[in-house]
Short mmCIF file of C-alpha atoms in Angstrom, two decimals:
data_model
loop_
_atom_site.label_atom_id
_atom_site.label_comp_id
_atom_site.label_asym_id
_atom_site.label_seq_id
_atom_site.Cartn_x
_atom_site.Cartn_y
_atom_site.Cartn_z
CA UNK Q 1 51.66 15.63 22.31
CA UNK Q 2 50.73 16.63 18.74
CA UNK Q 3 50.04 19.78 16.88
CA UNK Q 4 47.72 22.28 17.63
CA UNK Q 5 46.56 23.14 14.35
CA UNK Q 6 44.98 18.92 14.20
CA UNK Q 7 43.88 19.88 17.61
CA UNK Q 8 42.24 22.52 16.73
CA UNK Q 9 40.69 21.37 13.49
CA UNK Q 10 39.41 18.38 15.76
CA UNK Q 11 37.27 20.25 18.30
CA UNK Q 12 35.77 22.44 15.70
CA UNK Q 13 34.75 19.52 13.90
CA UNK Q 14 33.27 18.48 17.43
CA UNK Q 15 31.74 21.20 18.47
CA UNK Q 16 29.82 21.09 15.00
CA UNK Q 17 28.77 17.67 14.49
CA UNK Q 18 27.44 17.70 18.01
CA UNK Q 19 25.24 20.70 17.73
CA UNK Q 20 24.15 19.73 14.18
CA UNK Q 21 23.08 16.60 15.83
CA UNK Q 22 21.39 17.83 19.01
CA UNK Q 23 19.55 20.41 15.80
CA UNK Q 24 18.50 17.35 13.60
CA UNK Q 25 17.58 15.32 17.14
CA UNK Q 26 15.26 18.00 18.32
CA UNK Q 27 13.51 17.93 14.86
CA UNK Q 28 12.50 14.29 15.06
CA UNK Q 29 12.75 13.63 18.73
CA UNK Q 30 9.37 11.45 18.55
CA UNK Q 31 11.58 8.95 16.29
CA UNK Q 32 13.63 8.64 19.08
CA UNK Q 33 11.01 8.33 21.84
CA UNK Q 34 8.66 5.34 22.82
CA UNK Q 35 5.56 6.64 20.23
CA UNK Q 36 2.40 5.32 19.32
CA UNK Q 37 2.04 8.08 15.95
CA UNK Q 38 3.69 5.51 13.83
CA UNK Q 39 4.22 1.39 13.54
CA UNK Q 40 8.19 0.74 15.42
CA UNK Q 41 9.79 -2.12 13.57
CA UNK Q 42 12.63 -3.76 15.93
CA UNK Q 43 15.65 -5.17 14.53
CA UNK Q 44 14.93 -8.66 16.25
CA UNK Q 45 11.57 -10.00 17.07
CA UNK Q 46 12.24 -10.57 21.03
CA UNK Q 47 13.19 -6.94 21.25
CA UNK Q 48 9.31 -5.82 21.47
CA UNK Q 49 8.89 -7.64 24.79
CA UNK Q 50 11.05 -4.93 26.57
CA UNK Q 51 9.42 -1.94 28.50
CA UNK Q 52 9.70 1.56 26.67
CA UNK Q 53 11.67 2.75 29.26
CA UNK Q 54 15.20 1.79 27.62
CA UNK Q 55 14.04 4.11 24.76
CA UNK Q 56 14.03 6.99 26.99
CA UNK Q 57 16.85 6.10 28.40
CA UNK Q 58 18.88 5.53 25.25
CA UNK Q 59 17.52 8.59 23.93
CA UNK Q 60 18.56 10.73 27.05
CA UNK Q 61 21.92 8.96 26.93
CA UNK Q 62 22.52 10.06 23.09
CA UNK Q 63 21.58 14.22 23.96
CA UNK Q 64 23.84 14.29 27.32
CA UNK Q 65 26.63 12.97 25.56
CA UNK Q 66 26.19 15.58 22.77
CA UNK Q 67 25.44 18.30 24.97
CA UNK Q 68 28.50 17.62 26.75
CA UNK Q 69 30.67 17.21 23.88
CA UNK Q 70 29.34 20.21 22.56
CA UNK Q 71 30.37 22.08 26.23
CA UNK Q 72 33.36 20.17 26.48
CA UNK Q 73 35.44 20.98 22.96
CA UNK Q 74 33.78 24.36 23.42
CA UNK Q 75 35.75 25.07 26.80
CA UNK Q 76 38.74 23.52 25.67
CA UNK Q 77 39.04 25.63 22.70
CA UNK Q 78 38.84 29.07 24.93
CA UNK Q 79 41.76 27.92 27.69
CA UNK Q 80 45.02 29.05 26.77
CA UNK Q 81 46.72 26.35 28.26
CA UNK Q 82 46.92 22.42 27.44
CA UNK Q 83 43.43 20.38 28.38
CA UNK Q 84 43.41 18.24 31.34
CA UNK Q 85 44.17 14.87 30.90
CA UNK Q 86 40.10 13.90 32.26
CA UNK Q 87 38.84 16.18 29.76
CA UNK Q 88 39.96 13.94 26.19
CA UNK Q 89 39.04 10.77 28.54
CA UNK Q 90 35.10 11.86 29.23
CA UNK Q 91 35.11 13.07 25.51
CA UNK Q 92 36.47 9.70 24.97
CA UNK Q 93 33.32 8.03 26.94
CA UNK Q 94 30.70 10.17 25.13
CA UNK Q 95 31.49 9.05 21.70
CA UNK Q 96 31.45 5.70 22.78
CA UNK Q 97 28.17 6.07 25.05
CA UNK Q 98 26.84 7.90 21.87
CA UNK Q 99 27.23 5.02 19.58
CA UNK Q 100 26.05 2.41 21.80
CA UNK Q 101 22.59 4.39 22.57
CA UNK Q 102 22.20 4.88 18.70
CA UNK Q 103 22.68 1.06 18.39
CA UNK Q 104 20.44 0.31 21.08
CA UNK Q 105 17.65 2.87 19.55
CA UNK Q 106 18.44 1.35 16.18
CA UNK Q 107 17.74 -2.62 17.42
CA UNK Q 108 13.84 -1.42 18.97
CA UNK Q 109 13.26 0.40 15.60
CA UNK Q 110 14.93 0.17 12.27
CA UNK Q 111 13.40 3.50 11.30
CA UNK Q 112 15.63 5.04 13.37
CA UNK Q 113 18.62 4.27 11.46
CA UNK Q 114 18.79 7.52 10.01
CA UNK Q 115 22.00 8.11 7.28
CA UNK Q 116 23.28 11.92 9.44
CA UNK Q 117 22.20 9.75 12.66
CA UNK Q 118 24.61 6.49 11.43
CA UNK Q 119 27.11 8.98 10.20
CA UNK Q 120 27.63 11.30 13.72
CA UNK Q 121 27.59 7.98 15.19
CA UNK Q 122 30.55 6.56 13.79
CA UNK Q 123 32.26 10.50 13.33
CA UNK Q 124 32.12 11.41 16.32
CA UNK Q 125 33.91 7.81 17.41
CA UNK Q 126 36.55 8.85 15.70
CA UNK Q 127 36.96 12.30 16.92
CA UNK Q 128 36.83 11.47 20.14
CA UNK Q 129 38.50 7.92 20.60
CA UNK Q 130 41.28 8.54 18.01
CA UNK Q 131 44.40 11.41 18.42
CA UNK Q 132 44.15 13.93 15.90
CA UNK Q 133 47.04 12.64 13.58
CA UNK Q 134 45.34 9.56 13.17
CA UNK Q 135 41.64 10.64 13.44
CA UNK Q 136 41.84 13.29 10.70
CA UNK Q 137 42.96 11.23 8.37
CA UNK Q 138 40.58 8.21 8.67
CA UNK Q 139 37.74 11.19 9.37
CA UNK Q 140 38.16 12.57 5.42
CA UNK Q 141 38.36 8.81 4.39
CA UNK Q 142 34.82 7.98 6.47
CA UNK Q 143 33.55 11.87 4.28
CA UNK Q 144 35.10 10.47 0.71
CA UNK Q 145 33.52 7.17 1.03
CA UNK Q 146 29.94 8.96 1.54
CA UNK Q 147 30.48 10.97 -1.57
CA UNK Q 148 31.63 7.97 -3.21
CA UNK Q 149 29.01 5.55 -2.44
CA UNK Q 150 26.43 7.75 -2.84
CA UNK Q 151 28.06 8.37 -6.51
CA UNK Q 152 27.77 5.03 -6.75
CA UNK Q 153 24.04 3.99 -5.93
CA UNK Q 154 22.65 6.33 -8.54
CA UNK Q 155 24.71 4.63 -11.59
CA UNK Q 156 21.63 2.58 -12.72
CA UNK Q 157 18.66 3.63 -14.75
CA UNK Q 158 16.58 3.57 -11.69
CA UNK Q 159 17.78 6.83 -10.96
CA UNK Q 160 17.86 8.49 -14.34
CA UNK Q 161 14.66 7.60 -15.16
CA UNK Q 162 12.62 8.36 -11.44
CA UNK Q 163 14.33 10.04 -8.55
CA UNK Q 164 17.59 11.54 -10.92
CA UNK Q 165 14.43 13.52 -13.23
CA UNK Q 166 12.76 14.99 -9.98
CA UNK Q 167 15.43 16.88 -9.09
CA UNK Q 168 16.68 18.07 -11.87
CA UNK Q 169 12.83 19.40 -12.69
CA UNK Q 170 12.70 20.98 -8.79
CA UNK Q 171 16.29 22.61 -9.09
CA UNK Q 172 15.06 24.40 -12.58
CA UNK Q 173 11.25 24.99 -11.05
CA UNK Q 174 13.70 26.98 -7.81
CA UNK Q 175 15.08 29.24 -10.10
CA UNK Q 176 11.85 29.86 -12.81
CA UNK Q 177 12.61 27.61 -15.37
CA UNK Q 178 9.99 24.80 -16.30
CA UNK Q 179 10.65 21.88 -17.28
CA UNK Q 180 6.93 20.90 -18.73
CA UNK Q 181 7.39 20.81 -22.11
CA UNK Q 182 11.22 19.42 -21.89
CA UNK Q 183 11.76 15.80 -23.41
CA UNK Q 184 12.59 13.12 -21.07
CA UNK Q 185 15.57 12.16 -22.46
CA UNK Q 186 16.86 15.57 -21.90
CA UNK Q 187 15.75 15.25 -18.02
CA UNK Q 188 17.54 12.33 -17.85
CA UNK Q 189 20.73 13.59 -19.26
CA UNK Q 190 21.15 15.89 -16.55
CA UNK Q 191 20.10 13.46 -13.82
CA UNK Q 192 23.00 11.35 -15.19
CA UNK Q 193 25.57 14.08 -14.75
CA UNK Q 194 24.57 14.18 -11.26
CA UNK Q 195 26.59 11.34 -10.03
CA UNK Q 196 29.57 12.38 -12.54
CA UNK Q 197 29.63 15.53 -10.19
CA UNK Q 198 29.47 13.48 -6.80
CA UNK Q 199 32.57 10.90 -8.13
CA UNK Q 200 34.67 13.80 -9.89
CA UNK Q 201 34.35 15.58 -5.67
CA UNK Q 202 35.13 12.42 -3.89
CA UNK Q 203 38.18 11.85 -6.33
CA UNK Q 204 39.14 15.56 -6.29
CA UNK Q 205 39.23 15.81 -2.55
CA UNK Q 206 41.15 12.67 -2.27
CA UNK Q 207 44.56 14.27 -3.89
CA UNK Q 208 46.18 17.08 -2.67
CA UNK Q 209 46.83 19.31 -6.00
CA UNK Q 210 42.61 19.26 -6.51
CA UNK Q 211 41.88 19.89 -3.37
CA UNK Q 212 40.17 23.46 -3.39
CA UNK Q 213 38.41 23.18 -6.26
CA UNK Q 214 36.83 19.92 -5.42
CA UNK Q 215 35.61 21.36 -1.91
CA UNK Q 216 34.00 24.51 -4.23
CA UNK Q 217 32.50 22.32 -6.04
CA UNK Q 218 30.95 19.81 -3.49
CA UNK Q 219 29.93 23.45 -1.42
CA UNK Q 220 27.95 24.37 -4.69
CA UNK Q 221 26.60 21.21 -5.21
CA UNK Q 222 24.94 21.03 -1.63
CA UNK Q 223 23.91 24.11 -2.16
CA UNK Q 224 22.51 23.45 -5.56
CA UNK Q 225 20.68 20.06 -3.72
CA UNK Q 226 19.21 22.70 -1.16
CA UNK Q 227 17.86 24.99 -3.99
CA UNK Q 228 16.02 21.75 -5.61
CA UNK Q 229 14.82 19.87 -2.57
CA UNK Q 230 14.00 23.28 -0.43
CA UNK Q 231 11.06 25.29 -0.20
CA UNK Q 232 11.53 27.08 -4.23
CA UNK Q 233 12.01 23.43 -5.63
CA UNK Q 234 10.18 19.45 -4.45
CA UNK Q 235 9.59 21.59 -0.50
CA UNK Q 236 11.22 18.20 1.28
CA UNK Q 237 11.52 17.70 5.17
CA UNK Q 238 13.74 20.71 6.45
CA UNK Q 239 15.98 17.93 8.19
CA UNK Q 240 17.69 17.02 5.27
CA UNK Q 241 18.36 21.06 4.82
CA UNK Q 242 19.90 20.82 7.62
CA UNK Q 243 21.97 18.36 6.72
CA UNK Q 244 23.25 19.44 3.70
CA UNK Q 245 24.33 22.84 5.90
CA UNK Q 246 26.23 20.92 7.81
CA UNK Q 247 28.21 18.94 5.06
CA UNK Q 248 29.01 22.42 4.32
CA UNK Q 249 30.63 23.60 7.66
CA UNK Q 250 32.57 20.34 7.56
CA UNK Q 251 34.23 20.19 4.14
CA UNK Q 252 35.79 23.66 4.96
CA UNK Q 253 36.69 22.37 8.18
CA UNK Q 254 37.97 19.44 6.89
CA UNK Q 255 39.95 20.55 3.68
CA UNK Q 256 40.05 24.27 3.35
CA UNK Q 257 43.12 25.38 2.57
CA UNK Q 258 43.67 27.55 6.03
CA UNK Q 259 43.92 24.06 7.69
CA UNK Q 260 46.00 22.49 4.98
CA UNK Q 261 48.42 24.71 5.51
CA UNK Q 262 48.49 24.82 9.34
CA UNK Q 263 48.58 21.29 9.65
CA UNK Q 264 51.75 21.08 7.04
CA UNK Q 265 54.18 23.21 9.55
CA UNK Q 266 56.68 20.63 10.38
CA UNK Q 267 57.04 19.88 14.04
CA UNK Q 268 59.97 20.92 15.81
CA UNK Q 269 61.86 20.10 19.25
CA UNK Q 270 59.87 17.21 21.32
CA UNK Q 271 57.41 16.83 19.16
CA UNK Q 272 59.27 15.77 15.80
CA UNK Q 273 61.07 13.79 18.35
CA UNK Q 274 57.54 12.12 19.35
CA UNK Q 275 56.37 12.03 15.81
CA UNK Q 276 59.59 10.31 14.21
CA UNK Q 277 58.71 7.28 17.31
CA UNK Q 278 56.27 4.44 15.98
CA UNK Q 279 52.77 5.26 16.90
CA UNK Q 280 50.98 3.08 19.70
CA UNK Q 281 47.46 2.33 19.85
CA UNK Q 282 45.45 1.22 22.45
CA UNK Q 283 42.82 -1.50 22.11
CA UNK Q 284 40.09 0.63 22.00
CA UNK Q 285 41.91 2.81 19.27
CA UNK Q 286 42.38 -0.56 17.80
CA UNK Q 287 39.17 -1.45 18.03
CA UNK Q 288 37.62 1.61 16.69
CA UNK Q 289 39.59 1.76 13.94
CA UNK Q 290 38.30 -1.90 12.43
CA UNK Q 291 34.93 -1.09 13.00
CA UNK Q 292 35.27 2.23 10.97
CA UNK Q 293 37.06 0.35 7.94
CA UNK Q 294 34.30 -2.33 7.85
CA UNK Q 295 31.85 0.51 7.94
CA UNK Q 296 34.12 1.94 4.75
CA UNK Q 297 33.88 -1.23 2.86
CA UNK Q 298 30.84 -2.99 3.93
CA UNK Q 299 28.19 -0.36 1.49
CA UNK Q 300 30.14 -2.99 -1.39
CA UNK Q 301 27.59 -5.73 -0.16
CA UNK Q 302 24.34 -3.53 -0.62
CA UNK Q 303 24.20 -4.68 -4.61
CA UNK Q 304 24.15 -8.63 -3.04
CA UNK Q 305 21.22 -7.15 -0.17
CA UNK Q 306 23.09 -8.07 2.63
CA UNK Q 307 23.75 -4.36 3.96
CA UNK Q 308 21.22 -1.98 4.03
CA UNK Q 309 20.57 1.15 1.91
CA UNK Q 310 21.13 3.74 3.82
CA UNK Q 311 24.24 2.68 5.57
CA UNK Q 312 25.48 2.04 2.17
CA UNK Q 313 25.10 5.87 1.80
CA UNK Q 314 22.41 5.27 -1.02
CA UNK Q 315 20.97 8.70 -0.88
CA UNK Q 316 18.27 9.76 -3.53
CA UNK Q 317 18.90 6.48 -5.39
CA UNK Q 318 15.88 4.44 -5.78
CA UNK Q 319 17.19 1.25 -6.88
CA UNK Q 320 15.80 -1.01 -3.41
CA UNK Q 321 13.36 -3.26 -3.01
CA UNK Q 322 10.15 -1.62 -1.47
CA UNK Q 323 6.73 -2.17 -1.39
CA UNK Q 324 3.51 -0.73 -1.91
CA UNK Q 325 0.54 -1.09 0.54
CA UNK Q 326 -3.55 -0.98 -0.64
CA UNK Q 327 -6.45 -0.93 1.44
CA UNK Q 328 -10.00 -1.41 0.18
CA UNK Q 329 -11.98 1.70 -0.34
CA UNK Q 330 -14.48 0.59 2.06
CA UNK Q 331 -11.91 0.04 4.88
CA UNK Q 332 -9.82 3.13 4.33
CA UNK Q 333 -12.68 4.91 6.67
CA UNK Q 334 -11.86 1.94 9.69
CA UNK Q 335 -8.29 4.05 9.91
CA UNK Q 336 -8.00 6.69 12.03
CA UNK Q 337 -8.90 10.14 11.27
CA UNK Q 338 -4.99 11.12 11.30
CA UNK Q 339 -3.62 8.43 8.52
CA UNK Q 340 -6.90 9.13 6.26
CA UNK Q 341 -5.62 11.97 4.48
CA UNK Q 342 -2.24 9.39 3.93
CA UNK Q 343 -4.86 7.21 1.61
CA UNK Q 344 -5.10 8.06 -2.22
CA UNK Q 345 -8.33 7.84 -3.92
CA UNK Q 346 -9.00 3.90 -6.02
CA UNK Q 347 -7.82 4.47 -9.34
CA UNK Q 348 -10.93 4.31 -12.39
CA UNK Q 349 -12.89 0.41 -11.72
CA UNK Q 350 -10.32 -0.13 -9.31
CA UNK Q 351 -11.12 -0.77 -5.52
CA UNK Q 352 -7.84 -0.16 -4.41
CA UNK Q 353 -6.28 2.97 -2.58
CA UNK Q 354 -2.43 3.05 -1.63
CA UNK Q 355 -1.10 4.07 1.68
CA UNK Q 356 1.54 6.71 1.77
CA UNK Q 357 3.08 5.57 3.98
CA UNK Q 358 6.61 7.68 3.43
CA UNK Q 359 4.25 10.85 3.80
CA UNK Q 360 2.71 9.73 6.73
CA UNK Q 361 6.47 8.80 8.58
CA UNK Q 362 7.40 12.74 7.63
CA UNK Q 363 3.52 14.23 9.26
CA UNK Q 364 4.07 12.54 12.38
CA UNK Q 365 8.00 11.87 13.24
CA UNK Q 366 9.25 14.65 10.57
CA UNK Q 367 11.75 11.55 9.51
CA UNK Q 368 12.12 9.96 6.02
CA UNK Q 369 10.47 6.59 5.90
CA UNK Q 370 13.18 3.86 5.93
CA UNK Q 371 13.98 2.19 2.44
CA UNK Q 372 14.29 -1.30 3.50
CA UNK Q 373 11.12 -3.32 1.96
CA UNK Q 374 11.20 -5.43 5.73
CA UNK Q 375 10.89 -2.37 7.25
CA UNK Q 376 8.12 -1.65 4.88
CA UNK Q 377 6.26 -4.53 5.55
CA UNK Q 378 6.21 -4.12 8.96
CA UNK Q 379 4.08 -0.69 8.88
CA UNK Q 380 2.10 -2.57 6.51
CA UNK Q 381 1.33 -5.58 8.91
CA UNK Q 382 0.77 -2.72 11.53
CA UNK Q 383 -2.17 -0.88 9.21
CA UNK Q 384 -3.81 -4.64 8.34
CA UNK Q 385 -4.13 -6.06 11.98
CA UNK Q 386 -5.61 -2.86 12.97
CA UNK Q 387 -7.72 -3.16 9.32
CA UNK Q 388 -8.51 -6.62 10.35
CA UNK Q 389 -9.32 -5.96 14.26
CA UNK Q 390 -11.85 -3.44 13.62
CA UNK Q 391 -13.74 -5.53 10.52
CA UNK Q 392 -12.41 -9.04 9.70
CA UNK Q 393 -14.37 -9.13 6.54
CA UNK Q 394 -15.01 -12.19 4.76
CA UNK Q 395 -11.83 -14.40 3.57
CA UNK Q 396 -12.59 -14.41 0.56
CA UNK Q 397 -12.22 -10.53 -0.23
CA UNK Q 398 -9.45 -9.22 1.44
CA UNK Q 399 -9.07 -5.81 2.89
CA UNK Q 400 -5.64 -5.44 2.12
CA UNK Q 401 -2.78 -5.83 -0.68
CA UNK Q 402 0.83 -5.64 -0.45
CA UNK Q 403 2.82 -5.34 -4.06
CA UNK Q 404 6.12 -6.79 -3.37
CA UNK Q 405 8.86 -4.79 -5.88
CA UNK Q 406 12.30 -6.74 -6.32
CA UNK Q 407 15.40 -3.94 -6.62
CA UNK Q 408 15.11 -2.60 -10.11
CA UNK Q 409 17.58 -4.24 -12.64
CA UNK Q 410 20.56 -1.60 -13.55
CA UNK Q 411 20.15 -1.40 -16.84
CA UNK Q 412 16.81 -1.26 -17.31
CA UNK Q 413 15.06 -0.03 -14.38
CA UNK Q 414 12.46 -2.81 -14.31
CA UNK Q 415 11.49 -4.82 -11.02
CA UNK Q 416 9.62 -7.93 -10.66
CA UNK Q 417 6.05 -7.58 -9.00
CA UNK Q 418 4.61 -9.91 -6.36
CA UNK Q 419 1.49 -9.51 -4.83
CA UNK Q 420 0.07 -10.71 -1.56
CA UNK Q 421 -3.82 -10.32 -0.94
CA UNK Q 422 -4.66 -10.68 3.18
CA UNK Q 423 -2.69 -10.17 6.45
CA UNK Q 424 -1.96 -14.14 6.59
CA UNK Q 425 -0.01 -14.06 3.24
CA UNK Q 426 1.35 -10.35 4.13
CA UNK Q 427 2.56 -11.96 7.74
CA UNK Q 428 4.06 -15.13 5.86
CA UNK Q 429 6.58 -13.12 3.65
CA UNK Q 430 7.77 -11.09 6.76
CA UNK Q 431 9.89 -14.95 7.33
CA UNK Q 432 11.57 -14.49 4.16
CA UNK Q 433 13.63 -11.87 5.82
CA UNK Q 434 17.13 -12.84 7.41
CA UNK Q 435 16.12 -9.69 10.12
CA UNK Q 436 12.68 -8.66 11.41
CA UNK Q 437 9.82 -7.26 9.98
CA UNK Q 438 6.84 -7.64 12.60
CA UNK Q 439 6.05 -4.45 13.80
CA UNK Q 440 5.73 -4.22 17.77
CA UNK Q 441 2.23 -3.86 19.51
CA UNK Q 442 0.64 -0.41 17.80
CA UNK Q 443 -2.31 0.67 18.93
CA UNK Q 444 -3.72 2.81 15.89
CA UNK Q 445 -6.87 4.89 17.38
#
């Protein structure tokens, strides 16, 4: 047995990280789905010779299990009485059937490796695998570390001089101010106090004593991130809205002070009899466990580019590797009708136009376009063999360009520039990749 108050604070924190997710799943179901709107990037090259069918079913898989979750804690919170022993145990099955769809979704397309998708992933593993005593705990650890890290990826000039200034000029365009005639050192001032804010939260809701007025602040700085990236400020994809909404919900869950001081009664009779006992885990609590610490420490390998940027909770920092795709004027009317308003105009004597691609993943999937330059590549090989199928051209003037950009140095902010002219040389960098970037069959018509 263990105390209600954990109990309690543990379905609530079900109940809202499923619907949040069945919310945010809705919005960019055709991510999810077998789609031909925008090029799918597997994580492993044999992956594209399987039928679409396990993307439905992986899909389905990942909104029973929430819906059920959701129905599940729901129930259990109105009966009066202890649970059944079945219900914890099929509560216990959908988090684990939850993460293992996401995987599976992940491997046919990296796109889909979503930061709120990776993070109710492993959450809800832990709510629903691990007994509250233990799973609240290791829960705010998994929350801190996202704070943290993301703290952490915006420490470089990158930031302060590109991403850090756009939001600081679309939270003072929400509320009237402009910014036009304000110096750019001044911008970037204030884009550097930005991850001050996010490490001076993740410390403060670490200890005890600074507790409540770290969770104020981290609920005003969401919603000061809603005011600059909403509808008043840049107008970004609702989904990330969303998200920040629910970060809300679960930091009061999580470490308002009506749960701090539930959860501090002292346990009495059999249960401070059960609690004084060693604790006993089971395998899969063992298990689950070790995979959530190497998810806690593995974002320290994103600086080396052996963990991805996302997963390393590198949100609004724009320090990654990326790259940028151009077409030939000429060509940019072989696309179809639907990515042609995706293509910029050539730049003076240039003959150039670049793709947009990220605005083109958030028109047809309502999704974020994935960070990772392999992942990049691969919509670019996409857009040339469909460039190339429809007019080959002549050799000799290719129809396409790919600008390669290293990850920007942390001091400076510069990046070292590559460029590949034609699909053969595009194709040939896609092997310098330890994981894949050919895009699977895409029909673009």
């Amino acid at each position: 047995m263990f105390r209600e108050p954990l109990k309690l604070q543990l379905r609530i924190l079900q109940i809202t990280m499923a619907l949040f997710a069945l919310v945010l799943l809705s919005l960019t179901w055709k991510l999810w789905t077998p789609q031909t709107l925008f090029p799918q990037v597997p994580l492993f090259s044999r992956v594209s010779e399987l039928p679409p069918a396990v993307d439905w079913l992986s899909f389905a898989i990942m909104v029973l299990t929430l819906i059920s979750l959701f129905v599940l804690s729901a129930a259990s919170l109105l009966k009066k009485k202890s649970e059944d022993e079945s219900a914890p145990r099929f509560q216990m099955l959908c988090g684990c059937l939850f993460l293992l769809s996401f995987l599976l979704e992940v491997v046919f397309d990296q796109h889909r490796l979503q930061p709120w998708a990776y993070q109710f992933a492993l959450g809800l593993l832990i709510l629903t695998v691990l007994k509250p005593p233990r799973a609240i705990p290791l829960f705010r650890l998994f929350v801190l570390s996202i704070y943290f890290y993301s703290a952490l990826s915006k420490c470089d000039a990158s930031f302060v001089q590109t991403l850090g200034r756009q939001l600081a000029e679309g939270l003072f365009s929400a509320v009237g101010i402009s910014t036009t005639y304000w110096s750019p050192q001044t911008l970037s001032w204030i884009a550097a106090s930005f991850p001050i804010g996010e490490f001076l939260i993740a410390f403060g809701l670490f200890f005890r004593r600074t507790r409540q007025v770290a969770l104020w602040a981290a609920v005003g700085m969401h919603l000061t991130l809603m005011l600059a990236i909403g509808p008043l400020g840049l107008n970004h994809y609702k989904g990330v809205l969303i998200w920040n909404v629910y970060f809300i919900f679960q930091d009061l869950i999580l470490f308002h002070t009506w749960f701090q001081n539930q959860t501090s009664v002292e346990p009495v009779g059999r249960q401070a009899e059960e609690q004084l006992s060693p604790p006993t885990y089971s395998g899969l609590e063992r298990a689950v466990q070790t995979l959530i610490w190497l998810a806690l420490l593995a974002p320290l390998l994103e600086p080396t580019g052996y963990f991805d940027h996302w997963p390393s909770w590198g949100l609004y920092a724009s320090h990654h590797d990326r790259v940028v795709l151009l077409i030939d004027e000429e060509s940019k009317w072989d696309l179809p009708p639907d990515l042609q308003p995706f293509v910029d105009s050539p730049r003076p004597l240039s003959r150039w136009c670049r793709v947009r691609v990220e605005r083109w993943s958030l028109a047809d999937l309502g999704a974020p376009l994935y960070p990772q330059a392999r992942f990049q590549l691969g919509v670019a090989i996409a857009v040339g063999k469909a460039v190339e199928q429809d007019s080959p051209g002549d050799a000799s003037q290719p129809r396409i360009r790919l600008l390669y950009e290293s990850a920007a140095d942390r001091w400076s902010g510069e990046r070292k520039i590559k460029e590949y002219n034609g699909l053969s040389q595009i194709e040939a960098l896609s092997q310098e990749f330890l994981l894949n970037a050919t895009p699977r069959p895409f029909p673009m018509k």
